[in-house]
Tab-separated table of C-alpha atoms in Angstrom:
chain	number	residue	atom	x	y	z
D	1	UNK	CA	80.252	-1.130	46.741
D	2	UNK	CA	80.472	2.602	47.357
D	3	UNK	CA	77.014	3.489	48.646
D	4	UNK	CA	76.547	5.168	52.016
D	5	UNK	CA	73.610	2.865	52.804
D	6	UNK	CA	73.664	-0.795	51.901
D	7	UNK	CA	72.053	-4.132	52.714
D	8	UNK	CA	74.497	-6.992	52.251
D	9	UNK	CA	74.111	-10.740	51.918
D	10	UNK	CA	77.823	-11.243	52.584
D	11	UNK	CA	80.025	-10.375	55.605
D	12	UNK	CA	80.690	-6.673	56.216
D	13	UNK	CA	84.241	-5.357	56.437
D	14	UNK	CA	84.003	-2.344	58.794
D	15	UNK	CA	87.012	-0.782	57.091
D	16	UNK	CA	85.070	-0.619	53.841
D	17	UNK	CA	82.371	1.478	55.545
D	18	UNK	CA	84.951	3.674	57.265
D	19	UNK	CA	86.624	4.391	53.954
D	20	UNK	CA	83.391	5.953	52.699
D	21	UNK	CA	83.382	8.648	55.381
D	22	UNK	CA	87.069	9.355	55.943
D	23	UNK	CA	88.711	12.402	54.435
D	24	UNK	CA	91.796	14.547	54.903
D	25	UNK	CA	89.859	17.090	56.995
D	26	UNK	CA	88.290	14.478	59.309
D	27	UNK	CA	90.333	13.681	62.387
D	28	UNK	CA	87.677	11.805	64.348
D	29	UNK	CA	86.294	8.458	63.187
D	30	UNK	CA	83.773	6.528	65.282
D	31	UNK	CA	82.630	3.090	64.132
D	32	UNK	CA	79.864	1.085	65.764
D	33	UNK	CA	79.583	-2.615	64.962
D	34	UNK	CA	76.547	-4.573	66.120
D	35	UNK	CA	77.586	-8.188	66.651
D	36	UNK	CA	75.421	-11.303	67.082
D	37	UNK	CA	75.304	-12.215	70.780
D	38	UNK	CA	74.824	-15.695	72.221
D	39	UNK	CA	72.020	-14.800	74.625
D	40	UNK	CA	68.920	-12.666	75.185
D	41	UNK	CA	68.047	-12.465	78.841
D	42	UNK	CA	68.053	-16.059	80.052
D	43	UNK	CA	67.707	-17.570	76.583
D	44	UNK	CA	70.608	-19.096	74.680
D	45	UNK	CA	70.707	-17.779	71.116
D	46	UNK	CA	72.232	-19.931	68.407
D	47	UNK	CA	71.812	-17.633	65.390
D	48	UNK	CA	69.884	-14.646	64.031
D	49	UNK	CA	67.968	-14.490	60.759
D	50	UNK	CA	67.567	-11.009	59.288
D	51	UNK	CA	65.266	-9.911	56.508
D	52	UNK	CA	64.257	-6.485	55.208
D	53	UNK	CA	61.779	-4.589	53.125
D	54	UNK	CA	64.782	-3.723	51.029
D	55	UNK	CA	63.756	-0.670	48.975
D	56	UNK	CA	62.036	0.984	51.928
D	57	UNK	CA	64.885	0.124	54.301
D	58	UNK	CA	67.381	1.845	52.004
D	59	UNK	CA	65.096	4.885	51.714
D	60	UNK	CA	64.689	5.177	55.482
D	61	UNK	CA	68.430	4.746	56.034
D	62	UNK	CA	69.033	7.625	53.597
D	63	UNK	CA	66.424	9.745	55.426
D	64	UNK	CA	68.149	9.027	58.727
D	65	UNK	CA	71.489	10.022	57.224
D	66	UNK	CA	69.834	13.319	56.258
D	67	UNK	CA	68.580	13.821	59.827
D	68	UNK	CA	72.013	13.043	61.258
D	69	UNK	CA	73.787	15.358	58.840
D	70	UNK	CA	71.295	18.123	59.668
D	71	UNK	CA	71.952	17.659	63.391
D	72	UNK	CA	75.746	17.372	62.965
D	73	UNK	CA	76.683	19.261	59.794
D	74	UNK	CA	80.412	18.482	60.014
D	75	UNK	CA	79.809	14.727	60.055
D	76	UNK	CA	79.805	12.266	57.214
D	77	UNK	CA	78.050	8.997	58.092
D	78	UNK	CA	77.539	5.624	56.410
D	79	UNK	CA	75.734	2.422	57.411
D	80	UNK	CA	75.731	-1.093	56.043
D	81	UNK	CA	73.449	-3.786	57.412
D	82	UNK	CA	73.730	-7.521	56.918
D	83	UNK	CA	70.780	-9.768	55.962
D	84	UNK	CA	70.334	-13.537	56.030
D	85	UNK	CA	71.440	-16.133	58.579
D	86	UNK	CA	74.108	-14.879	60.982
D	87	UNK	CA	75.995	-17.067	63.474
D	88	UNK	CA	77.221	-15.850	66.859
D	89	UNK	CA	80.035	-13.333	66.527
D	90	UNK	CA	79.099	-12.178	63.036
D	91	UNK	CA	78.747	-8.440	62.387
D	92	UNK	CA	75.109	-7.490	61.745
D	93	UNK	CA	75.501	-3.743	61.261
D	94	UNK	CA	78.253	-1.155	60.913
D	95	UNK	CA	77.787	2.597	61.324
D	96	UNK	CA	80.798	4.796	60.627
D	97	UNK	CA	80.822	8.528	61.364
D	98	UNK	CA	83.722	10.881	60.696
D	99	UNK	CA	84.132	14.553	61.527
D	100	UNK	CA	86.945	17.054	61.999
D	101	UNK	CA	86.764	16.367	65.769
D	102	UNK	CA	85.559	13.462	67.865
D	103	UNK	CA	82.518	14.838	69.717
D	104	UNK	CA	80.116	15.150	66.775
D	105	UNK	CA	81.369	11.851	65.343
D	106	UNK	CA	80.443	10.004	68.558
D	107	UNK	CA	77.060	11.732	68.742
D	108	UNK	CA	76.218	11.178	65.087
D	109	UNK	CA	77.152	7.500	65.222
D	110	UNK	CA	74.895	6.952	68.233
D	111	UNK	CA	72.024	8.937	66.695
D	112	UNK	CA	72.177	6.863	63.503
D	113	UNK	CA	72.108	3.472	65.188
D	114	UNK	CA	69.361	4.574	67.601
D	115	UNK	CA	67.199	5.836	64.720
D	116	UNK	CA	67.897	2.695	62.690
D	117	UNK	CA	66.551	0.564	65.516
D	118	UNK	CA	63.355	2.648	65.588
D	119	UNK	CA	62.378	2.970	61.962
D	120	UNK	CA	64.338	0.928	59.420
D	121	UNK	CA	62.181	-2.008	58.236
D	122	UNK	CA	64.628	-4.772	59.048
D	123	UNK	CA	63.275	-7.806	60.901
D	124	UNK	CA	65.049	-10.365	63.031
D	125	UNK	CA	64.198	-13.913	64.007
D	126	UNK	CA	66.071	-15.121	67.034
D	127	UNK	CA	66.783	-18.844	66.914
D	128	UNK	CA	67.186	-20.189	70.444
D	129	UNK	CA	68.002	-23.568	71.844
D	130	UNK	CA	64.297	-23.887	72.772
D	131	UNK	CA	62.652	-22.494	69.613
D	132	UNK	CA	62.583	-19.269	67.628
D	133	UNK	CA	60.895	-15.884	67.983
D	134	UNK	CA	60.465	-12.756	65.884
D	135	UNK	CA	62.126	-10.009	67.906
D	136	UNK	CA	59.710	-7.310	69.103
D	137	UNK	CA	56.615	-9.495	69.287
D	138	UNK	CA	56.715	-9.817	73.058
D	139	UNK	CA	57.798	-12.805	75.163
E	1	UNK	CA	42.087	-0.276	41.613
E	2	UNK	CA	44.647	-2.994	42.228
E	3	UNK	CA	47.004	-2.698	45.172
E	4	UNK	CA	49.950	-4.941	45.988
E	5	UNK	CA	50.163	-6.078	49.612
E	6	UNK	CA	53.493	-7.107	51.163
E	7	UNK	CA	53.846	-9.230	54.299
E	8	UNK	CA	57.136	-9.417	56.173
E	9	UNK	CA	58.510	-11.521	59.015
E	10	UNK	CA	55.779	-12.548	61.469
E	11	UNK	CA	53.100	-11.116	59.163
E	12	UNK	CA	54.289	-13.395	56.347
E	13	UNK	CA	54.278	-16.372	58.704
E	14	UNK	CA	50.671	-15.622	59.670
E	15	UNK	CA	49.426	-14.789	56.170
E	16	UNK	CA	51.181	-17.770	54.623
E	17	UNK	CA	52.309	-15.611	51.685
E	18	UNK	CA	54.803	-12.806	51.153
E	19	UNK	CA	52.641	-10.826	48.802
E	20	UNK	CA	49.147	-10.608	47.410
E	21	UNK	CA	47.103	-8.382	45.151
E	22	UNK	CA	43.806	-6.938	46.333
E	23	UNK	CA	41.093	-5.129	44.381
E	24	UNK	CA	39.630	-1.967	45.894
E	25	UNK	CA	37.134	0.618	44.654
E	26	UNK	CA	38.393	3.901	43.234
E	27	UNK	CA	39.113	6.391	46.003
E	28	UNK	CA	40.012	3.669	48.475
E	29	UNK	CA	42.062	4.533	51.531
E	30	UNK	CA	44.486	2.649	53.743
E	31	UNK	CA	41.552	1.791	56.016
E	32	UNK	CA	39.782	0.078	53.112
E	33	UNK	CA	42.927	-1.888	52.325
E	34	UNK	CA	43.289	-2.937	55.947
E	35	UNK	CA	39.720	-4.269	55.966
E	36	UNK	CA	40.278	-6.179	52.726
E	37	UNK	CA	43.575	-7.616	53.982
E	38	UNK	CA	41.876	-8.817	57.167
E	39	UNK	CA	39.115	-10.435	55.125
E	40	UNK	CA	41.627	-12.314	53.009
E	41	UNK	CA	44.126	-13.078	55.770
E	42	UNK	CA	42.239	-13.261	59.079
E	43	UNK	CA	45.232	-14.919	60.772
E	44	UNK	CA	47.028	-11.578	60.950
E	45	UNK	CA	44.412	-10.008	63.207
E	46	UNK	CA	46.208	-11.011	66.406
E	47	UNK	CA	49.400	-9.198	65.376
E	48	UNK	CA	47.741	-5.942	64.301
E	49	UNK	CA	48.499	-4.243	67.648
E	50	UNK	CA	52.197	-4.733	66.883
E	51	UNK	CA	52.383	-3.613	63.255
E	52	UNK	CA	52.731	-0.388	61.316
E	53	UNK	CA	51.645	0.157	57.721
E	54	UNK	CA	53.630	1.602	54.847
E	55	UNK	CA	52.167	2.924	51.614
E	56	UNK	CA	54.511	3.129	48.642
E	57	UNK	CA	57.560	2.594	50.873
E	58	UNK	CA	56.785	5.225	53.520
E	59	UNK	CA	55.190	4.786	56.947
E	60	UNK	CA	51.580	5.987	57.073
E	61	UNK	CA	49.661	6.379	60.329
E	62	UNK	CA	46.591	8.121	58.862
E	63	UNK	CA	43.973	5.510	57.948
E	64	UNK	CA	42.442	8.005	55.547
E	65	UNK	CA	45.591	8.044	53.435
E	66	UNK	CA	44.493	7.626	49.794
E	67	UNK	CA	45.826	4.713	47.757
E	68	UNK	CA	46.666	4.665	44.062
E	69	UNK	CA	46.152	2.021	41.431
E	70	UNK	CA	49.323	-0.047	41.231
E	71	UNK	CA	50.432	1.145	44.653
E	72	UNK	CA	51.869	-0.921	47.479
E	73	UNK	CA	50.685	-1.448	51.040
E	74	UNK	CA	53.183	-3.142	53.343
E	75	UNK	CA	52.564	-4.610	56.777
E	76	UNK	CA	55.585	-3.714	58.883
E	77	UNK	CA	56.031	-5.789	62.048
E	78	UNK	CA	58.269	-4.499	64.852
E	79	UNK	CA	61.577	-3.487	63.311
E	80	UNK	CA	64.665	-5.080	64.813
E	81	UNK	CA	67.715	-3.877	62.934
E	82	UNK	CA	71.099	-3.803	64.594
């Protein structure tokens, strides 16, 4: 897999995403990994179930990459997101950003993950010890 | 015209299906599709305040957005990537 945006049904190796953005002129590499956590507020979470509107999600991820590259022209950024049933501790998303220097790499990585959480049609069901909820639908 | 409707996540749970095809008159808009979807799947009404709509894989906020025969309308519940 060599695409800068991807939706995977198998575990993500962050190094594989980093490899897509590294280059001999890029001395700063920032990688964000979103990992499945065992709680939300006071609720105990046992697993997360992700699904996506796949073709649209990939389109929006590519649009976001365009926005990030416009804001930080020296940065190259890639993002892979996991789908399916994820146990605690599993990586759900990896964003890797590389630039000649660290500052734009940090900023670009944060901008990408923030935008992803706003607009990429990926959905998450939180399975708790007392039931399950679709995240974002209120308490 | 025929339009494909896609339901995801909580919308699919409420509708009981992941996709459906609806028939609309020529010149129909997103608003017309929304009305037809509600007629066929009244259980989604309670989640409408939470959802966005996409037409042909792009978010659309204008209810007057024209649809095309063979096009796709998707109900997008709150996104929760990451």
